[in-house]
Structure formats: structure tokens, C-alpha cells
Coordinates of N, CA, C and O in Angstrom, one line a residue:
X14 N -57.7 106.9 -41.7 CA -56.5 106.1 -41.6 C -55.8 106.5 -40.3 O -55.5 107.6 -39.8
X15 N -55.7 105.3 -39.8 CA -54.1 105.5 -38.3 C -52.9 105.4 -38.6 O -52.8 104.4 -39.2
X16 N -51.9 106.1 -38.4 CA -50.9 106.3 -38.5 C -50.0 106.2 -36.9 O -50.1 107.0 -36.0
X17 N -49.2 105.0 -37.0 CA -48.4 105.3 -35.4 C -47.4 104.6 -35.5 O -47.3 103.9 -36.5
X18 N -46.4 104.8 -34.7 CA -45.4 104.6 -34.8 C -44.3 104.3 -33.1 O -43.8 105.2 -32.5
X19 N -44.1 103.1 -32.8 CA -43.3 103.0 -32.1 C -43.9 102.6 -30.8 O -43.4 102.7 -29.6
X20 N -45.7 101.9 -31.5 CA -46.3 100.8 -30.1 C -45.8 99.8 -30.9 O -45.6 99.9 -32.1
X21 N -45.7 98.7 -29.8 CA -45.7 97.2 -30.8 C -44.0 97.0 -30.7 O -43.6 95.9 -30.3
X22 N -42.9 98.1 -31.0 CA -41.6 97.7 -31.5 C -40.4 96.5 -30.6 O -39.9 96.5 -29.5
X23 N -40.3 95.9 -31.3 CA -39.8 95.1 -30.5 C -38.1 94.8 -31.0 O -37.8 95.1 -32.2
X24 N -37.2 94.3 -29.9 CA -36.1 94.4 -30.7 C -35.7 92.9 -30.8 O -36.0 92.1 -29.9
X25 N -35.0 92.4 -32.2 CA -34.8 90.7 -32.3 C -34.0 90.6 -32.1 O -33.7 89.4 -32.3
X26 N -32.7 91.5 -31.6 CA -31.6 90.6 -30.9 C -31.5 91.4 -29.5 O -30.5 91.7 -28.9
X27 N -32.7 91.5 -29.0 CA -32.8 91.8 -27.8 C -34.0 91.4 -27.0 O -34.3 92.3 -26.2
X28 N -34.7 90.4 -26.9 CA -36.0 89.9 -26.9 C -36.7 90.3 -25.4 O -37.8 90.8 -25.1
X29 N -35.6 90.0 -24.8 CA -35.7 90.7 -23.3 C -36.2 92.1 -23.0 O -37.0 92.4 -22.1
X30 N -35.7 92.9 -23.8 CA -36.3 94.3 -23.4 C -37.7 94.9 -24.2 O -38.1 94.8 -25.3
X31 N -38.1 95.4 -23.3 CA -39.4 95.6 -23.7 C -39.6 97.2 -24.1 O -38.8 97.9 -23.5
X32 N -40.4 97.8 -24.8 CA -39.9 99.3 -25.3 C -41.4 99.6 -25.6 O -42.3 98.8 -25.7
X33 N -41.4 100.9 -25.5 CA -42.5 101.9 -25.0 C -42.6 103.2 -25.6 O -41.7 103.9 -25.0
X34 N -43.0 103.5 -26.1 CA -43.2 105.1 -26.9 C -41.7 105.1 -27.6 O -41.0 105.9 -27.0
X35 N -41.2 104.6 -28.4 CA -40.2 104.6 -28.8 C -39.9 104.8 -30.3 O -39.9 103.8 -31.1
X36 N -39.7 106.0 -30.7 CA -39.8 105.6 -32.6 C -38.5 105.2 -32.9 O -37.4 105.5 -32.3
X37 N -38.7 104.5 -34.3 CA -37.8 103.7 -34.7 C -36.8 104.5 -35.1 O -35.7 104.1 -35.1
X38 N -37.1 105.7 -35.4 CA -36.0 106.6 -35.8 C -35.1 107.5 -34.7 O -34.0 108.1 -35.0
X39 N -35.6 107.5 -33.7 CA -35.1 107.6 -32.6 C -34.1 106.3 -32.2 O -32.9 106.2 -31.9
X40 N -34.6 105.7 -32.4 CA -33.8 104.9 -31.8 C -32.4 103.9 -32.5 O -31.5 103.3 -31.9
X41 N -32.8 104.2 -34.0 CA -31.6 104.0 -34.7 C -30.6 105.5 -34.6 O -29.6 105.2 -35.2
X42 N -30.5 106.4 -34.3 CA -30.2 107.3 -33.9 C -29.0 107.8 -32.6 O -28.0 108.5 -32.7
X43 N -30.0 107.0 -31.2 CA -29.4 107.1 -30.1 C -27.8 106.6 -29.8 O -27.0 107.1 -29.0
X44 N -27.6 105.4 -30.9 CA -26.3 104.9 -30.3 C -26.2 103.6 -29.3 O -25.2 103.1 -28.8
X45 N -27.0 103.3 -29.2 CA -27.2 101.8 -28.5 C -26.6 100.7 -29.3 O -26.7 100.3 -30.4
X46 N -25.9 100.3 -28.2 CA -25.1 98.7 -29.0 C -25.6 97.8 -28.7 O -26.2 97.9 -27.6
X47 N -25.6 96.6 -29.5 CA -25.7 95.0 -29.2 C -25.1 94.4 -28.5 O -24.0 94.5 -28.8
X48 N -25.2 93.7 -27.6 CA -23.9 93.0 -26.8 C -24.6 91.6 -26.8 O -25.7 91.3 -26.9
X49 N -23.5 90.8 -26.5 CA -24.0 89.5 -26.2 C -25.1 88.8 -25.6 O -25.7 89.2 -24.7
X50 N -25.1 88.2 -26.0 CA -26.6 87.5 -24.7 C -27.7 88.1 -24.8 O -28.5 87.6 -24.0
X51 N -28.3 89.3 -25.8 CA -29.4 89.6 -25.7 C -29.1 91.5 -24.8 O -29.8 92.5 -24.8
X52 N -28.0 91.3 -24.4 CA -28.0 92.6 -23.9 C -27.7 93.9 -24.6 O -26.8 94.0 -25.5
X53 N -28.4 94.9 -24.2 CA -27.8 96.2 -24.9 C -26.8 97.5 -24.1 O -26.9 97.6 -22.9
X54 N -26.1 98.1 -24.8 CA -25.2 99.2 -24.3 C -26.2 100.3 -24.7 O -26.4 100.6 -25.9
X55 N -26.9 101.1 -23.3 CA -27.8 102.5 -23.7 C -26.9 103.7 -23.5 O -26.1 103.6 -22.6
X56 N -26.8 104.8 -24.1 CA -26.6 106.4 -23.6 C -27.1 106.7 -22.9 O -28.3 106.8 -23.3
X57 N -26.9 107.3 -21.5 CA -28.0 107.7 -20.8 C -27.1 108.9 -20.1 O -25.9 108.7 -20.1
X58 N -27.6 110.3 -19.5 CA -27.4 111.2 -19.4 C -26.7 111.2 -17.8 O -25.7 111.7 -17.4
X59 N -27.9 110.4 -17.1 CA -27.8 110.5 -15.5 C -28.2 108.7 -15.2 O -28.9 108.2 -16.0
X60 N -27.7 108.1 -14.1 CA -28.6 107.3 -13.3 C -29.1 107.4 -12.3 O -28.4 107.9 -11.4
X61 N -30.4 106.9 -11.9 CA -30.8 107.4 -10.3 C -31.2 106.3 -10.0 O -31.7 105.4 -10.7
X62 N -31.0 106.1 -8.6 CA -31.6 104.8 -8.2 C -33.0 104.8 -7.7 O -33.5 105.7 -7.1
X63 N -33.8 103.4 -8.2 CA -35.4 103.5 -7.7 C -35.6 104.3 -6.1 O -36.7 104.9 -6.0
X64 N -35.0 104.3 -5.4 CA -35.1 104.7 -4.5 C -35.6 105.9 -4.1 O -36.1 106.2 -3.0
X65 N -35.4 106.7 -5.5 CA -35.8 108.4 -5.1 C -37.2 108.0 -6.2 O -37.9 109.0 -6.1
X66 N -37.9 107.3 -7.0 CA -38.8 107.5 -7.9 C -40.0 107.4 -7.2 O -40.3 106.3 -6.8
X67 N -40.9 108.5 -6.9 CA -41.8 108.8 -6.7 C -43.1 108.9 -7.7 O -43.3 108.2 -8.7
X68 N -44.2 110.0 -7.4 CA -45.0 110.3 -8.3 C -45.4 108.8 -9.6 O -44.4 108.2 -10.0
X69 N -46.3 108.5 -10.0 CA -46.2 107.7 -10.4 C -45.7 106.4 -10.8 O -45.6 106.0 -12.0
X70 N -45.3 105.7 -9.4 CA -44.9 104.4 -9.1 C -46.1 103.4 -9.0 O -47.2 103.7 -8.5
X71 N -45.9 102.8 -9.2 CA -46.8 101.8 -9.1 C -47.6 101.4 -10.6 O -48.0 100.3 -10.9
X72 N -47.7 102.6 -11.2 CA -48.4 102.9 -12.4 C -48.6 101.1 -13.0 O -47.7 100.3 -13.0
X73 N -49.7 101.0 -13.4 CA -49.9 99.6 -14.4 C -49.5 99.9 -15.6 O -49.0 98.9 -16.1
X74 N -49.5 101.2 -16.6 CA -49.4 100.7 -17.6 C -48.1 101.8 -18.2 O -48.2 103.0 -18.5
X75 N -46.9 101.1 -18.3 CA -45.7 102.3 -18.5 C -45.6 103.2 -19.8 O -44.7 104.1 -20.1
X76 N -46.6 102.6 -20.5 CA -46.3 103.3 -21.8 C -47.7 104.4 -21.5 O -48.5 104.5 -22.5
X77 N -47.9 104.9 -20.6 CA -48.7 106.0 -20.8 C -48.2 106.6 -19.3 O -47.6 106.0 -18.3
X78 N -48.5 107.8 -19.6 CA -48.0 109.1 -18.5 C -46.4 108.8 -17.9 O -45.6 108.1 -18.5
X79 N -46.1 109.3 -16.9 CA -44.5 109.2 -16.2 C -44.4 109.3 -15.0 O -45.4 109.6 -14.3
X80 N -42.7 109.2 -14.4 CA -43.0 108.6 -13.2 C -41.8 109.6 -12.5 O -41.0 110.0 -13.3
X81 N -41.8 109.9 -11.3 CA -41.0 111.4 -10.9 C -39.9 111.1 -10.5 O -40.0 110.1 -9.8
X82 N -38.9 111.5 -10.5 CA -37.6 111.7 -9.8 C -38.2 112.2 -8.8 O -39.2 112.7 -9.0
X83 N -37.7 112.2 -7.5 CA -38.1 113.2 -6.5 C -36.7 113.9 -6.0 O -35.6 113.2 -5.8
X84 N -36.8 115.1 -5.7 CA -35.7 115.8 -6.0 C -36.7 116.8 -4.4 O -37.3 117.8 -4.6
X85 N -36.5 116.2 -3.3 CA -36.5 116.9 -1.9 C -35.3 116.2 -0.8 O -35.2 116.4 0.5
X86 N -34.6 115.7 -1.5 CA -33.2 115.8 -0.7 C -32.2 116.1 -1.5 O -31.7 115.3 -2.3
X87 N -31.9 117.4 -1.2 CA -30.9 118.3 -1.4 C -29.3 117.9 -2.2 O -28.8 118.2 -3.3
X88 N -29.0 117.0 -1.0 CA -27.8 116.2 -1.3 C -27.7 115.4 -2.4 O -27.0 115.4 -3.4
X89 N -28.9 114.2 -1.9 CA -28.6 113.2 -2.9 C -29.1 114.3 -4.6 O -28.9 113.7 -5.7
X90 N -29.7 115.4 -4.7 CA -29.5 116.0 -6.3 C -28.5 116.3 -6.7 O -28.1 116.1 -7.8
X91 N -28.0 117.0 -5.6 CA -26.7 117.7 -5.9 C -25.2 116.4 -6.3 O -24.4 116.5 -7.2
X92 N -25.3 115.3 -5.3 CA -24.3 113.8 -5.7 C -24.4 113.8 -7.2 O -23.6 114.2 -8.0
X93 N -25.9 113.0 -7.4 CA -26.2 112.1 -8.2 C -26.3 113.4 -9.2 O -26.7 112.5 -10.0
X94 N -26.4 114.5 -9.9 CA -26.5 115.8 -10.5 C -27.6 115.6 -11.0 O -27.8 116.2 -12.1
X95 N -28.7 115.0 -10.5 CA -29.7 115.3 -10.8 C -30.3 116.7 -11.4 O -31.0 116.7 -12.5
X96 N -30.1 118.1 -10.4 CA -30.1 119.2 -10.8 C -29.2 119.4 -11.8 O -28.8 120.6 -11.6
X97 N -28.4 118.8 -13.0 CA -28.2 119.3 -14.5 C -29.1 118.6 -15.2 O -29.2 118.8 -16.5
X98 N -29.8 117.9 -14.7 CA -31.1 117.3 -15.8 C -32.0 118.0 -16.4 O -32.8 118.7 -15.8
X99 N -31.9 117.9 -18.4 CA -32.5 118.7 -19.3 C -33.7 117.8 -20.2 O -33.5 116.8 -20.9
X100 N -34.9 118.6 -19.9 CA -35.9 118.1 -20.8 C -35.2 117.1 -21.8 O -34.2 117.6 -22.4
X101 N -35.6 115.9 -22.1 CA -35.1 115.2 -23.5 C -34.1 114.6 -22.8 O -33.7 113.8 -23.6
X102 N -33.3 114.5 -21.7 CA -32.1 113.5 -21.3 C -33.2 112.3 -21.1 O -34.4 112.2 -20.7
X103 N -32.1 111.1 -21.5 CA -32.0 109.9 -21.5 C -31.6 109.2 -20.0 O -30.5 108.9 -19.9
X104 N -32.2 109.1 -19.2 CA -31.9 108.5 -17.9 C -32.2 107.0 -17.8 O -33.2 106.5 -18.2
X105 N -30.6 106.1 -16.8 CA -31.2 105.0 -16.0 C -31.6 105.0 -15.2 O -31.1 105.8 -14.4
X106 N -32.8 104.1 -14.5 CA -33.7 104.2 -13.9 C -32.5 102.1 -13.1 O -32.3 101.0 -13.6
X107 N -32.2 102.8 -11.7 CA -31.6 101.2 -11.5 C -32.5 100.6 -10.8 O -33.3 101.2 -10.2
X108 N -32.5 99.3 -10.8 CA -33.8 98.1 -9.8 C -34.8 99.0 -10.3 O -35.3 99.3 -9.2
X109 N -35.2 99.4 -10.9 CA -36.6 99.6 -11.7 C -37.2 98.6 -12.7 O -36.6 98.8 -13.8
X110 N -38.2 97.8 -12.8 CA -38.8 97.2 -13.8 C -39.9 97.7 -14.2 O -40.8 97.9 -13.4
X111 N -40.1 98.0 -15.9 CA -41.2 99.0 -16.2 C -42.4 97.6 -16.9 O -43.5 97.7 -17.3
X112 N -41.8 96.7 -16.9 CA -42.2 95.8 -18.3 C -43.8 95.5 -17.8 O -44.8 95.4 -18.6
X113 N -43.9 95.5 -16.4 CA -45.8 95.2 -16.3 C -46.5 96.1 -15.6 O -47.5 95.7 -15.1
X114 N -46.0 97.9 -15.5 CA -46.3 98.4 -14.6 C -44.6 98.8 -14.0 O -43.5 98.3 -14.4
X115 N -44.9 99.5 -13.4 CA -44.0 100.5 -12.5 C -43.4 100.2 -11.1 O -44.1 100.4 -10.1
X116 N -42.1 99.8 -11.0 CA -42.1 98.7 -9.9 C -40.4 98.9 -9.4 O -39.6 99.3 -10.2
X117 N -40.2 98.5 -7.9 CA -39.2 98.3 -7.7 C -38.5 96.8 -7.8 O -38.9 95.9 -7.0
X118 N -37.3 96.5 -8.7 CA -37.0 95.1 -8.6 C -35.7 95.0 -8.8 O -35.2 95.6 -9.7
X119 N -35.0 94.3 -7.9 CA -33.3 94.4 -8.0 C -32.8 93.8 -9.2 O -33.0 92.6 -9.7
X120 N -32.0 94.9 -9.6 CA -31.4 93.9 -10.8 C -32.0 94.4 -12.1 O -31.5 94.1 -13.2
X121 N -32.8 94.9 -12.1 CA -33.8 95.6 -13.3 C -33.3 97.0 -13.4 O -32.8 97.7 -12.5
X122 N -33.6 97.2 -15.1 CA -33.4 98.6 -15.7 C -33.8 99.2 -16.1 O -34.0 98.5 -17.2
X123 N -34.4 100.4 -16.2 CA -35.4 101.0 -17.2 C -34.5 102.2 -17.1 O -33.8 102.6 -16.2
X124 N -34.9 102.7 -19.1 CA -34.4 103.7 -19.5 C -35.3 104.8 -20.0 O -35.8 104.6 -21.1
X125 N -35.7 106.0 -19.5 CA -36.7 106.5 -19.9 C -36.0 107.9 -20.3 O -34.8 108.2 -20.1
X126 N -37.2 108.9 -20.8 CA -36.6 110.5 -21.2 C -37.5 111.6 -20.7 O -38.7 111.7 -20.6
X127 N -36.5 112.5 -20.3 CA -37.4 113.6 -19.1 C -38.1 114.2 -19.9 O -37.7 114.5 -21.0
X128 N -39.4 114.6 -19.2 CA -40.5 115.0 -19.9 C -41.2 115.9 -19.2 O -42.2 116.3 -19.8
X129 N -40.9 116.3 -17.9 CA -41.6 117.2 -17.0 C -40.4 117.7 -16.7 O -39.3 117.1 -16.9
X130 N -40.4 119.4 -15.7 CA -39.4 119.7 -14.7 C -39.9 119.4 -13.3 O -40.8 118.7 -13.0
X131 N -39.1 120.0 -12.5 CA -38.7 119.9 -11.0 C -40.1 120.5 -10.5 O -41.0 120.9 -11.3
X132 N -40.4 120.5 -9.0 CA -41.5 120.3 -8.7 C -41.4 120.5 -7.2 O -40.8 119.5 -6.7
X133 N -41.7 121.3 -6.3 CA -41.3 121.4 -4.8 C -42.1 120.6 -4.0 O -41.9 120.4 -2.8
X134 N -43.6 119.7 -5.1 CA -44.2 119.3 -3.9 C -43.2 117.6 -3.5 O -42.2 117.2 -4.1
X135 N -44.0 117.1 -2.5 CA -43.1 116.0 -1.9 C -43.5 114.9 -2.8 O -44.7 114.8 -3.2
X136 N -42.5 113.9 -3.4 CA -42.9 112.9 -4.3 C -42.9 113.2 -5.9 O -43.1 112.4 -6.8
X137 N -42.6 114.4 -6.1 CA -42.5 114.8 -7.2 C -40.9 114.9 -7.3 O -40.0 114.6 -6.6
X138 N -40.9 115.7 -8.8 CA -39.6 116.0 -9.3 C -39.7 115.6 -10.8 O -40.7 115.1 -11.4
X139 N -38.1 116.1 -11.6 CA -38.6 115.6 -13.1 C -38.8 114.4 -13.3 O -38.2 113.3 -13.0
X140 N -40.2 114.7 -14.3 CA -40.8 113.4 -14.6 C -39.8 112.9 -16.4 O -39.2 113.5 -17.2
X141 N -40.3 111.0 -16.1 CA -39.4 110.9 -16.8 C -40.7 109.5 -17.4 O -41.3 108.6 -16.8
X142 N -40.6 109.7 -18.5 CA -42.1 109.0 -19.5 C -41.0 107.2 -20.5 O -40.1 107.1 -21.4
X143 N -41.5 106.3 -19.7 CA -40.8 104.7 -20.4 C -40.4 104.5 -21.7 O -41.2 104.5 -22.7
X144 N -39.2 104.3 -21.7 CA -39.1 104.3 -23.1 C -38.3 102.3 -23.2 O -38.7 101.4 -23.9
X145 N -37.5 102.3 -22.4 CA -37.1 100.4 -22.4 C -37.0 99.9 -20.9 O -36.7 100.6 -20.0
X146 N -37.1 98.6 -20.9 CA -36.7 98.1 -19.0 C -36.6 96.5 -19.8 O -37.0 95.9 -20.8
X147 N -35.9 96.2 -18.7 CA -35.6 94.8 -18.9 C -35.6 94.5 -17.3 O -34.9 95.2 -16.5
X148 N -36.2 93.6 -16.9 CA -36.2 92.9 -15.7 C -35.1 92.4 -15.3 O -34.7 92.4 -14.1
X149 N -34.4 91.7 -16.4 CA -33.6 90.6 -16.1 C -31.9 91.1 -16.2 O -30.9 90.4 -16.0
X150 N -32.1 92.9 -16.5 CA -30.2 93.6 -16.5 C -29.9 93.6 -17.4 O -29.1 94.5 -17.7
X151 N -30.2 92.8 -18.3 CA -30.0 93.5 -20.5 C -29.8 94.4 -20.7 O -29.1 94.7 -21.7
X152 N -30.2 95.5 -19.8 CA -29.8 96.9 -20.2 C -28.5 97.3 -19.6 O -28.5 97.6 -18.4
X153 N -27.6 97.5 -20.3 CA -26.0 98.7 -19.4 C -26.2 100.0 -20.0 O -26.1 100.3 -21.2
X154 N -26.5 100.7 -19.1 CA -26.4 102.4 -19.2 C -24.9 102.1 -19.5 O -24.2 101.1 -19.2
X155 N -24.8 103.8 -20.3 CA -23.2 104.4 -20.7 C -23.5 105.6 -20.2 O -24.7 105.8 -20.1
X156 N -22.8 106.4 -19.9 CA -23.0 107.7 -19.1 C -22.6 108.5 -20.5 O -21.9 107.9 -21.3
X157 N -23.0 109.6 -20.9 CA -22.6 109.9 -22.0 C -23.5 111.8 -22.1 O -24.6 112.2 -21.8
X158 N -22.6 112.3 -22.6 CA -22.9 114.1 -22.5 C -23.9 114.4 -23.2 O -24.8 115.3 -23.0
X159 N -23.7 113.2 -24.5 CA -24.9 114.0 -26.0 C -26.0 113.2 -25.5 O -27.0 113.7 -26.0
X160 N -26.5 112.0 -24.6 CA -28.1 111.1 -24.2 C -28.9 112.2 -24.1 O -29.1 112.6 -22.9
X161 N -29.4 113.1 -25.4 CA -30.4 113.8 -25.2 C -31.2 114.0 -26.4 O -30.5 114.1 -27.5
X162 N -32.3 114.1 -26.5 CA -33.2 113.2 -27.8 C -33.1 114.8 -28.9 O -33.6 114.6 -30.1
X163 N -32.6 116.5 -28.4 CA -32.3 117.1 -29.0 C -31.1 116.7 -30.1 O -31.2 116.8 -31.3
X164 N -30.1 116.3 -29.5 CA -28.6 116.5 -29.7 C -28.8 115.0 -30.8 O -28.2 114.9 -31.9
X165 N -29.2 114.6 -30.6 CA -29.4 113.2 -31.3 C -30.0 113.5 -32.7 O -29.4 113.4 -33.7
X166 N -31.7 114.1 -32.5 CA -32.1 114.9 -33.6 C -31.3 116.1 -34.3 O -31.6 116.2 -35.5
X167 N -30.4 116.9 -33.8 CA -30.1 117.9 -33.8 C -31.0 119.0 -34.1 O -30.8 119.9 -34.9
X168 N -32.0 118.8 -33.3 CA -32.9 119.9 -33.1 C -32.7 120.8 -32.0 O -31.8 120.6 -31.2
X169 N -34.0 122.2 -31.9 CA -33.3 122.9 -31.0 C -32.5 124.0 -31.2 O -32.4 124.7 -32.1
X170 N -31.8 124.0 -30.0 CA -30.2 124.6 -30.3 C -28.8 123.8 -30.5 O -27.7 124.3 -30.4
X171 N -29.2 122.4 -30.7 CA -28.3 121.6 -31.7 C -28.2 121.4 -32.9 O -27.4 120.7 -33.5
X172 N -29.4 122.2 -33.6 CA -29.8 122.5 -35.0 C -28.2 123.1 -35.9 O -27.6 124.1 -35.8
X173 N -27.9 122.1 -36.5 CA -26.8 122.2 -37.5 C -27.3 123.2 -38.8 O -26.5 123.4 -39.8

């Protein structure tokens, strides 16, 4: 017998966004609102813009392996706080579209969760594995302290 959980999931009052390694229980969990029109309100920890996403761009198929922050200019880590990014944060990914492959597109969002650390080679940095994107901006990041899939489970050292 197969057992799986969280290919396939799709959301009905959100038709637009497309979701990727995502369990259901996670995701009733996170805090995501409904909003009008098909769009949703996500928690997310940090936003970065496509601009620094290296390592695994282009990728065809978003629901397998991840794609890098690149973290070799200094400044823009330290602005954007990239360097407080913790395994399990929830990040926006802005003008990113994940829905056919790995891509830069204005106006698109993908929300994914770090899953690798930092990395000195060029094009690298923490990697961060697809979890929703919507092409069309459905998605509004919330900036928010707890977007981390520990603190949500309360696993860890959030263990209650």
C-alpha cells in the first residue's frame, strides 16, 4: 500500500494557487486567510526578491528539489535579513512563478520553506523547497515572527 499526502492538494476557494509538498495538516495550521477574489493572506518569515534566486532556477518541476537564495552580497542580506533565516521559515519569493517550473515573472508569488543553509559558493545560499505560487498575485505575504513550520507544529524547541 502507498500512503501520501499533500501531492494532488488543491485549494477551492483558491483555484489559482497551485501547492507543492504541502500537508494538509500543515497547512490548516499555518494561519492563512481567504480573501476575496480567490486570494490568500500567507505568514511568511522574510521576502526576497527573484532577483537574488539562484541555484535551481529554471528547475521544470517545483515540487521536487529547491531553489537558492543567494546570499554573496553582503548588503542586500544584511537589508533584506536574510542572515536571520531559520531552517523551517516560511519565505516570499516576489515575481517568482513556481506553477510550471521555476521562473522569473512580474507580479507572481511563490511561497516556499528553507530547507538547506548558507553556502559561500556563487549562486548558492539557503535553499528553499515550493510549497504555493500563484502567477497571477493571489498570494499576499504577512510578515510575521512565528512563519516557521517548528513554532506552528510546536516542535523542536517550541515543544509545549
Amino acid at each position: 500500500m502507498v500512503k501520501a499526502c499533500g501531492q494532488g492538494l488543491k485549494l477551492d476557494d483558491a483555484p489559482d494557487i497551485a501547492v507543492y509538498n504541502l500537508d494538509p495538516k500543515v497547512l490548516n495550521k499555518w494561519g492563512i486567510k481567504i480573501l476575496r477574489g480567490g486570494q490568500i493572506e500567507v505568514p511568511v518569515a522574510l521576502e526576497v526578491p527573484s532577483a537574488l534566486m539562484g541555484s535551481g532556477l529554471g528547475h521544470a518541476d517545483p515540487g521536487t528539489g529547491d531553489y537558492d537564495i543567494t546570499t554573496q552580497d553582503p548588503k542586500a542580506v544584511k537589508r533584506l535579513g536574510i542572515d536571520k533565516l531559520r531552517f523551517g521559515d516560511f519565505v516570499a519569493i516576489l515575481d517568482a512563478d513556481n506553477t510550471y517550473g521555476r521562473h522569473y515573472y512580474e507580479g507572481a508569488v511563490t511561497i516556499g520553506i528553507v530547507a538547506h543553509s548558507d553556502s559561500f559558493l556563487s549562486g548558492h545560499g539557503p535553499g528553499v523547497s515550493t510549497l504555493l505560487s500563484s502567477k497571477t498575485g493571489k498570494i499576499k505575504p504577512k510578515i510575521s515572527k512565528s512563519a516557521n513550520l517548528a513554532q506552528i507544529l510546536k516542535i523542536g524547541r517550541f515543544k509545549k
